[in-house]
PDB file of C-alpha atoms in Angstrom:
ATOM      1  CA  GLN A  61     106.800   3.239  -2.705  1.00  0.00           C
ATOM      2  CA  THR A  62     105.564  -0.294  -2.419  1.00  0.00           C
ATOM      3  CA  VAL A  63     102.366  -0.985  -4.067  1.00  0.00           C
ATOM      4  CA  VAL A  64     100.306  -4.489  -3.264  1.00  0.00           C
ATOM      5  CA  THR A  65      98.501  -5.888  -6.106  1.00  0.00           C
ATOM      6  CA  GLN A  66      95.262  -7.674  -6.397  1.00  0.00           C
ATOM      7  CA  GLU A  67      92.868  -8.444  -9.460  1.00  0.00           C
ATOM      8  CA  PRO A  68      90.792  -5.859 -10.066  1.00  0.00           C
ATOM      9  CA  SER A  69      87.930  -8.242 -11.063  1.00  0.00           C
ATOM     10  CA  PHE A  70      87.000 -11.854 -10.901  1.00  0.00           C
ATOM     11  CA  SER A  71      83.974 -14.252 -11.180  1.00  0.00           C
ATOM     12  CA  VAL A  72      82.998 -17.633 -10.061  1.00  0.00           C
ATOM     13  CA  SER A  73      80.181 -19.778 -10.495  1.00  0.00           C
ATOM     14  CA  PRO A  74      77.775 -20.574  -7.743  1.00  0.00           C
ATOM     15  CA  GLY A  75      79.250 -23.080  -6.105  1.00  0.00           C
ATOM     16  CA  GLY A  76      82.608 -23.345  -7.633  1.00  0.00           C
ATOM     17  CA  THR A  77      85.717 -22.237  -6.125  1.00  0.00           C
ATOM     18  CA  VAL A  78      87.962 -19.298  -6.517  1.00  0.00           C
ATOM     19  CA  THR A  79      91.265 -17.842  -5.047  1.00  0.00           C
ATOM     20  CA  LEU A  80      92.425 -14.284  -4.911  1.00  0.00           C
ATOM     21  CA  THR A  81      95.858 -13.370  -4.520  1.00  0.00           C
ATOM     22  CA  CYS A  82      97.331 -10.057  -2.769  1.00  0.00           C
ATOM     23  CA  GLY A  83     101.245  -9.700  -4.179  1.00  0.00           C
ATOM     24  CA  LEU A  84     104.047  -7.411  -4.157  1.00  0.00           C
ATOM     25  CA  THR A  85     105.243  -4.968  -7.359  1.00  0.00           C
ATOM     26  CA  SER A  86     109.101  -5.715  -5.922  1.00  0.00           C
ATOM     27  CA  GLY A  87     109.399  -9.075  -3.733  1.00  0.00           C
ATOM     28  CA  SER A  88     107.545 -11.623  -2.289  1.00  0.00           C
ATOM     29  CA  VAL A  89     104.602 -12.260   0.214  1.00  0.00           C
ATOM     30  CA  SER A  90     105.721 -14.005   3.191  1.00  0.00           C
ATOM     31  CA  THR A  91     103.865 -14.973   6.489  1.00  0.00           C
ATOM     32  CA  ALA A  92     106.382 -12.155   7.716  1.00  0.00           C
ATOM     33  CA  TYR A  93     103.945  -9.672   6.275  1.00  0.00           C
ATOM     34  CA  TYR A  94     101.283 -10.574   8.182  1.00  0.00           C
ATOM     35  CA  PRO A  95      98.493 -10.950   4.989  1.00  0.00           C
ATOM     36  CA  SER A  96      95.079 -10.202   6.238  1.00  0.00           C
ATOM     37  CA  TRP A  97      91.801 -10.257   4.382  1.00  0.00           C
ATOM     38  CA  TYR A  98      88.629  -8.143   4.407  1.00  0.00           C
ATOM     39  CA  GLN A  99      85.310  -8.447   2.824  1.00  0.00           C
ATOM     40  CA  GLN A 100      83.071  -5.588   2.504  1.00  0.00           C
ATOM     41  CA  THR A 101      79.776  -4.913   0.785  1.00  0.00           C
ATOM     42  CA  PRO A 102      78.093  -1.865  -0.601  1.00  0.00           C
ATOM     43  CA  GLY A 103      77.098   0.704   1.717  1.00  0.00           C
ATOM     44  CA  GLN A 104      78.950  -1.329   4.569  1.00  0.00           C
ATOM     45  CA  ALA A 105      81.864  -1.293   7.079  1.00  0.00           C
ATOM     46  CA  PRO A 106      84.547  -4.086   6.264  1.00  0.00           C
ATOM     47  CA  ARG A 107      84.910  -7.196   8.008  1.00  0.00           C
ATOM     48  CA  ALA A 108      87.535  -9.272   8.832  1.00  0.00           C
ATOM     49  CA  LEU A 109      87.732 -12.806   7.291  1.00  0.00           C
ATOM     50  CA  ILE A 110      91.077 -14.255   7.544  1.00  0.00           C
ATOM     51  CA  TYR A 111      94.482 -12.882   9.805  1.00  0.00           C
ATOM     52  CA  ASN A 112      98.061 -14.307  10.087  1.00  0.00           C
ATOM     53  CA  THR A 113      98.169 -15.410   6.156  1.00  0.00           C
ATOM     54  CA  ASN A 114      95.204 -18.508   7.238  1.00  0.00           C
ATOM     55  CA  THR A 115      93.274 -18.069  10.786  1.00  0.00           C
ATOM     56  CA  ARG A 116      89.835 -17.364  10.742  1.00  0.00           C
ATOM     57  CA  SER A 117      88.206 -14.832  12.162  1.00  0.00           C
ATOM     58  CA  SER A 118      85.536 -15.487  14.751  1.00  0.00           C
ATOM     59  CA  GLY A 119      82.081 -16.394  12.379  1.00  0.00           C
ATOM     60  CA  VAL A 120      83.678 -17.102   9.209  1.00  0.00           C
ATOM     61  CA  PRO A 121      82.553 -20.097   7.089  1.00  0.00           C
ATOM     62  CA  ASP A 122      85.096 -22.623   6.528  1.00  0.00           C
ATOM     63  CA  ARG A 123      84.655 -22.207   3.027  1.00  0.00           C
ATOM     64  CA  PHE A 124      87.185 -19.061   3.320  1.00  0.00           C
ATOM     65  CA  SER A 125      90.754 -19.952   3.745  1.00  0.00           C
ATOM     66  CA  GLY A 126      94.201 -18.253   3.853  1.00  0.00           C
ATOM     67  CA  SER A 127      97.323 -19.329   2.391  1.00  0.00           C
ATOM     68  CA  ILE A 128     100.852 -18.472   0.786  1.00  0.00           C
ATOM     69  CA  LEU A 129     100.898 -19.592  -3.057  1.00  0.00           C
ATOM     70  CA  GLY A 130     103.994 -19.381  -4.459  1.00  0.00           C
ATOM     71  CA  ASN A 131     104.961 -15.377  -4.018  1.00  0.00           C
ATOM     72  CA  LYS A 132     102.102 -13.776  -3.168  1.00  0.00           C
ATOM     73  CA  ALA A 133      99.179 -14.260  -0.319  1.00  0.00           C
ATOM     74  CA  ALA A 134      95.989 -15.728  -1.104  1.00  0.00           C
ATOM     75  CA  LEU A 135      92.174 -16.058  -0.432  1.00  0.00           C
ATOM     76  CA  THR A 136      90.416 -18.813  -1.668  1.00  0.00           C
ATOM     77  CA  ILE A 137      86.337 -19.506  -1.430  1.00  0.00           C
ATOM     78  CA  THR A 138      85.584 -22.839  -1.637  1.00  0.00           C
ATOM     79  CA  GLY A 139      81.812 -23.622  -2.501  1.00  0.00           C
ATOM     80  CA  ALA A 140      81.008 -19.923  -3.173  1.00  0.00           C
ATOM     81  CA  GLN A 141      77.812 -18.558  -2.288  1.00  0.00           C
ATOM     82  CA  ALA A 142      75.382 -15.702  -3.159  1.00  0.00           C
ATOM     83  CA  ASP A 143      76.342 -13.507  -0.650  1.00  0.00           C
ATOM     84  CA  ASP A 144      80.087 -14.059  -1.410  1.00  0.00           C
ATOM     85  CA  GLU A 145      79.423 -11.152  -3.870  1.00  0.00           C
ATOM     86  CA  SER A 146      81.669  -8.596  -2.669  1.00  0.00           C
ATOM     87  CA  HIS A 147      84.616  -6.782  -2.569  1.00  0.00           C
ATOM     88  CA  TYR A 148      87.635  -8.403  -1.057  1.00  0.00           C
ATOM     89  CA  TYR A 149      90.897  -6.428   0.400  1.00  0.00           C
ATOM     90  CA  CYS A 150      94.062  -7.487   1.616  1.00  0.00           C
ATOM     91  CA  VAL A 151      96.416  -5.563   3.748  1.00  0.00           C
ATOM     92  CA  LEU A 152     100.142  -6.341   4.258  1.00  0.00           C
ATOM     93  CA  TYR A 153     102.887  -5.344   6.874  1.00  0.00           C
ATOM     94  CA  ILE A 154     105.410  -3.677   5.110  1.00  0.00           C
ATOM     95  CA  ASP A 155     108.142  -1.738   7.475  1.00  0.00           C
ATOM     96  CA  SER A 156     108.494   0.718  10.372  1.00  0.00           C
ATOM     97  CA  GLY A 157     104.787   0.373  11.569  1.00  0.00           C
ATOM     98  CA  ILE A 158     103.325   1.246   8.041  1.00  0.00           C
ATOM     99  CA  TRP A 159     100.779  -1.003   6.443  1.00  0.00           C
ATOM    100  CA  VAL A 160      98.995  -1.045   2.559  1.00  0.00           C
ATOM    101  CA  PHE A 161      95.790  -2.107   1.494  1.00  0.00           C
ATOM    102  CA  GLY A 162      95.790  -3.824  -1.921  1.00  0.00           C
ATOM    103  CA  GLY A 163      93.163  -2.067  -4.509  1.00  0.00           C
ATOM    104  CA  GLY A 164      90.613  -4.892  -3.801  1.00  0.00           C
ATOM    105  CA  THR A 165      89.119  -7.229  -5.937  1.00  0.00           C
ATOM    106  CA  LYS A 166      85.523  -7.575  -6.654  1.00  0.00           C
ATOM    107  CA  LEU A 167      83.897 -10.965  -6.719  1.00  0.00           C
ATOM    108  CA  THR A 168      81.082 -11.458  -8.708  1.00  0.00           C
ATOM    109  CA  VAL A 169      79.107 -14.688  -8.202  1.00  0.00           C
ATOM    110  CA  LEU A 170      76.921 -15.630 -11.575  1.00  0.00           C
TER     111      LEU A 170
ATOM    112  CA  GLU B 162      78.852  -6.228  21.986  1.00  0.00           C
ATOM    113  CA  VAL B 163      81.833  -4.624  20.682  1.00  0.00           C
ATOM    114  CA  GLN B 164      81.081  -1.148  19.288  1.00  0.00           C
ATOM    115  CA  LEU B 165      83.354   1.548  17.798  1.00  0.00           C
ATOM    116  CA  VAL B 166      80.915   4.685  16.435  1.00  0.00           C
ATOM    117  CA  GLU B 167      82.863   7.501  14.869  1.00  0.00           C
ATOM    118  CA  SER B 168      81.975  11.294  14.786  1.00  0.00           C
ATOM    119  CA  GLY B 169      82.897  14.504  13.494  1.00  0.00           C
ATOM    120  CA  GLY B 170      82.908  14.229  10.154  1.00  0.00           C
ATOM    121  CA  GLY B 171      81.227  17.167   7.744  1.00  0.00           C
ATOM    122  CA  SER B 172      82.134  19.317   5.507  1.00  0.00           C
ATOM    123  CA  VAL B 173      85.339  21.690   4.774  1.00  0.00           C
ATOM    124  CA  GLN B 174      87.127  23.611   2.626  1.00  0.00           C
ATOM    125  CA  PRO B 175      90.912  23.122   1.765  1.00  0.00           C
ATOM    126  CA  GLY B 176      93.292  24.106   4.302  1.00  0.00           C
ATOM    127  CA  GLY B 177      90.735  23.460   6.641  1.00  0.00           C
ATOM    128  CA  SER B 178      90.759  21.383   9.946  1.00  0.00           C
ATOM    129  CA  LEU B 179      88.452  18.659  11.299  1.00  0.00           C
ATOM    130  CA  ARG B 180      89.291  16.465  14.724  1.00  0.00           C
ATOM    131  CA  LEU B 181      87.293  12.962  13.984  1.00  0.00           C
ATOM    132  CA  SER B 182      86.251  10.897  17.229  1.00  0.00           C
ATOM    133  CA  CYS B 183      85.978   7.427  17.912  1.00  0.00           C
ATOM    134  CA  ALA B 184      83.920   6.122  20.917  1.00  0.00           C
ATOM    135  CA  ALA B 185      84.598   2.480  22.359  1.00  0.00           C
ATOM    136  CA  SER B 186      82.812   0.270  24.026  1.00  0.00           C
ATOM    137  CA  GLY B 187      82.475  -3.584  24.886  1.00  0.00           C
ATOM    138  CA  PHE B 188      85.726  -4.058  25.205  1.00  0.00           C
ATOM    139  CA  THR B 189      89.348  -2.971  27.298  1.00  0.00           C
ATOM    140  CA  PHE B 190      89.816  -0.056  25.199  1.00  0.00           C
ATOM    141  CA  TYR B 191      93.244   0.849  26.881  1.00  0.00           C
ATOM    142  CA  ASN B 192      94.778  -3.065  26.191  1.00  0.00           C
ATOM    143  CA  TYR B 193      94.726  -2.113  22.108  1.00  0.00           C
ATOM    144  CA  TRP B 194      95.930  -0.275  19.557  1.00  0.00           C
ATOM    145  CA  MET B 195      94.070   1.426  17.196  1.00  0.00           C
ATOM    146  CA  THR B 196      93.879   2.476  13.665  1.00  0.00           C
ATOM    147  CA  TRP B 197      92.565   4.723  11.233  1.00  0.00           C
ATOM    148  CA  VAL B 198      91.798   3.698   7.654  1.00  0.00           C
ATOM    149  CA  ARG B 199      90.205   5.854   4.997  1.00  0.00           C
ATOM    150  CA  GLN B 200      88.234   5.072   1.443  1.00  0.00           C
ATOM    151  CA  ALA B 201      87.342   7.804  -1.017  1.00  0.00           C
ATOM    152  CA  PRO B 202      84.377   7.576  -2.981  1.00  0.00           C
ATOM    153  CA  GLY B 203      84.312   4.624  -5.001  1.00  0.00           C
ATOM    154  CA  LYS B 204      87.709   3.691  -4.215  1.00  0.00           C
ATOM    155  CA  GLY B 205      89.742   1.004  -1.863  1.00  0.00           C
ATOM    156  CA  LEU B 206      90.549   1.315   1.441  1.00  0.00           C
ATOM    157  CA  GLU B 207      93.910   3.223   2.652  1.00  0.00           C
ATOM    158  CA  TRP B 208      95.562   2.441   6.221  1.00  0.00           C
ATOM    159  CA  VAL B 209      95.980   6.056   7.740  1.00  0.00           C
ATOM    160  CA  ALA B 210      97.575   6.127  11.379  1.00  0.00           C
ATOM    161  CA  ASN B 211      98.052   3.516  13.525  1.00  0.00           C
ATOM    162  CA  ILE B 212      98.234   4.106  17.926  1.00  0.00           C
ATOM    163  CA  ASN B 213      99.389   2.403  20.712  1.00  0.00           C
ATOM    164  CA  GLN B 214      98.178   1.642  23.922  1.00  0.00           C
ATOM    165  CA  ASP B 215     100.124   4.481  25.611  1.00  0.00           C
ATOM    166  CA  GLU B 216     100.588   6.865  22.548  1.00  0.00           C
ATOM    167  CA  SER B 217     104.644   6.225  22.700  1.00  0.00           C
ATOM    168  CA  GLU B 218     104.189   5.058  19.437  1.00  0.00           C
ATOM    169  CA  LYS B 219     102.346   6.676  16.388  1.00  0.00           C
ATOM    170  CA  TYR B 220     102.930   5.714  12.657  1.00  0.00           C
ATOM    171  CA  TYR B 221     100.890   7.871   9.649  1.00  0.00           C
ATOM    172  CA  VAL B 222     101.154   7.037   5.756  1.00  0.00           C
ATOM    173  CA  ASP B 223     103.324   9.027   3.997  1.00  0.00           C
ATOM    174  CA  SER B 224     100.720  11.323   2.484  1.00  0.00           C
ATOM    175  CA  VAL B 225      99.307  12.762   5.885  1.00  0.00           C
ATOM    176  CA  LYS B 226     102.381  13.101   7.869  1.00  0.00           C
ATOM    177  CA  GLY B 227     102.857  16.368   9.549  1.00  0.00           C
ATOM    178  CA  ARG B 228      99.150  16.892   8.744  1.00  0.00           C
ATOM    179  CA  PHE B 229      97.379  14.163  11.069  1.00  0.00           C
ATOM    180  CA  THR B 230      97.628  13.578  14.278  1.00  0.00           C
ATOM    181  CA  ILE B 231      96.367  10.614  16.106  1.00  0.00           C
ATOM    182  CA  SER B 232      95.514  10.116  19.907  1.00  0.00           C
ATOM    183  CA  ARG B 233      93.648   8.654  22.315  1.00  0.00           C
ATOM    184  CA  ASP B 234      91.982   9.210  25.584  1.00  0.00           C
ATOM    185  CA  ASN B 235      91.697   5.550  27.581  1.00  0.00           C
ATOM    186  CA  ALA B 236      89.905   7.445  30.180  1.00  0.00           C
ATOM    187  CA  LYS B 237      87.000   8.280  27.888  1.00  0.00           C
ATOM    188  CA  ASN B 238      87.831   5.176  25.744  1.00  0.00           C
ATOM    189  CA  SER B 239      88.277   7.159  22.743  1.00  0.00           C
ATOM    190  CA  LEU B 240      90.520   7.324  19.826  1.00  0.00           C
ATOM    191  CA  TYR B 241      90.942  10.803  17.944  1.00  0.00           C
ATOM    192  CA  LEU B 242      91.908  12.090  14.097  1.00  0.00           C
ATOM    193  CA  THR B 243      93.336  15.280  14.026  1.00  0.00           C
ATOM    194  CA  MET B 244      93.574  16.752  10.633  1.00  0.00           C
ATOM    195  CA  ASN B 245      95.000  19.511   9.574  1.00  0.00           C
ATOM    196  CA  ASN B 246      95.729  21.673   6.112  1.00  0.00           C
ATOM    197  CA  LEU B 247      93.107  19.471   4.444  1.00  0.00           C
ATOM    198  CA  ARG B 248      93.405  18.737   0.914  1.00  0.00           C
ATOM    199  CA  VAL B 249      91.119  17.505  -1.756  1.00  0.00           C
ATOM    200  CA  GLU B 250      92.127  14.006  -1.894  1.00  0.00           C
ATOM    201  CA  ASP B 251      91.477  13.818   1.926  1.00  0.00           C
ATOM    202  CA  THR B 252      87.709  13.368   1.159  1.00  0.00           C
ATOM    203  CA  ALA B 253      86.814  10.104   2.400  1.00  0.00           C
ATOM    204  CA  VAL B 254      84.867   8.167   4.979  1.00  0.00           C
ATOM    205  CA  TYR B 255      87.409   7.583   7.824  1.00  0.00           C
ATOM    206  CA  TYR B 256      86.746   4.525   9.868  1.00  0.00           C
ATOM    207  CA  CYS B 257      88.013   3.575  13.655  1.00  0.00           C
ATOM    208  CA  VAL B 258      89.170   0.066  13.678  1.00  0.00           C
ATOM    209  CA  THR B 259      90.491  -2.036  16.913  1.00  0.00           C
ATOM    210  CA  PHE B 260      94.171  -3.481  15.528  1.00  0.00           C
ATOM    211  CA  ARG B 261      94.297  -6.413  17.074  1.00  0.00           C
ATOM    212  CA  GLY B 262      96.982  -8.771  18.122  1.00  0.00           C
ATOM    213  CA  SER B 263      99.451  -6.031  16.265  1.00  0.00           C
ATOM    214  CA  ASN B 264      98.783  -7.534  12.579  1.00  0.00           C
ATOM    215  CA  TRP B 265      95.320  -7.471  12.290  1.00  0.00           C
ATOM    216  CA  PHE B 266      92.208  -4.945  11.784  1.00  0.00           C
ATOM    217  CA  ASP B 267      88.733  -5.353  13.685  1.00  0.00           C
ATOM    218  CA  PRO B 268      86.253  -4.438  14.179  1.00  0.00           C
ATOM    219  CA  TRP B 269      85.548  -1.472  12.473  1.00  0.00           C
ATOM    220  CA  GLY B 270      83.263   1.264  13.252  1.00  0.00           C
ATOM    221  CA  GLN B 271      80.265   2.266  10.542  1.00  0.00           C
ATOM    222  CA  GLY B 272      82.381   5.007   9.590  1.00  0.00           C
ATOM    223  CA  THR B 273      82.330   9.175   9.071  1.00  0.00           C
ATOM    224  CA  LEU B 274      82.458  11.526   5.794  1.00  0.00           C
ATOM    225  CA  VAL B 275      85.081  13.488   5.362  1.00  0.00           C
ATOM    226  CA  THR B 276      84.374  16.196   2.458  1.00  0.00           C
ATOM    227  CA  VAL B 277      86.789  18.586   1.625  1.00  0.00           C
ATOM    228  CA  SER B 278      85.631  20.938  -1.119  1.00  0.00           C
ATOM    229  CA  SER B 279      86.113  24.670  -2.138  1.00  0.00           C
TER     230      SER B 279
END
């Protein structure tokens, strides 16, 4: 069974830069997995941030960027702000129409 | 404005059934694949099922295969999830999501809560 991995938690200082990653328990993530990233604040529905590895969704600030770093997909927040404190989820296309979300990263800004 | 509004959630006993609905507006519903994603209380997101525009392609996470059926009515701009033989572990908020470009999920509805408990 394919498992998508994310850091359970991460902390960043206001104004700082943080990179969250999205990997596989076996194998490397590439653009062929169509990684996308979602932000969810408590009590709210998720919203799309990044799709197709590195394309920002409409209205998403350019401090959010996506990439492939090594064997993982990555979400980088440059100049973190207080309202970036959220849960962040990645999702990967695995095969045969199947998609798998990572477990999510809880980002704290302090 | 694009809107997805889920309904049909509620409490049900194990082994029971529910049918979730999602009313779509503000976009050409019949042009898009659609998705159900769920989130158990305090847990992460789980992709549940996708359906293409004419219902000729449907995909499910293994844990719901044979129990859940995704369907749509393009004339009514509606997406459905029929859930049978429900289990305690199916307890979650179920989100209706537009599946764009065949590779990302946006926008999301506000979700409907399904609770399976005896």
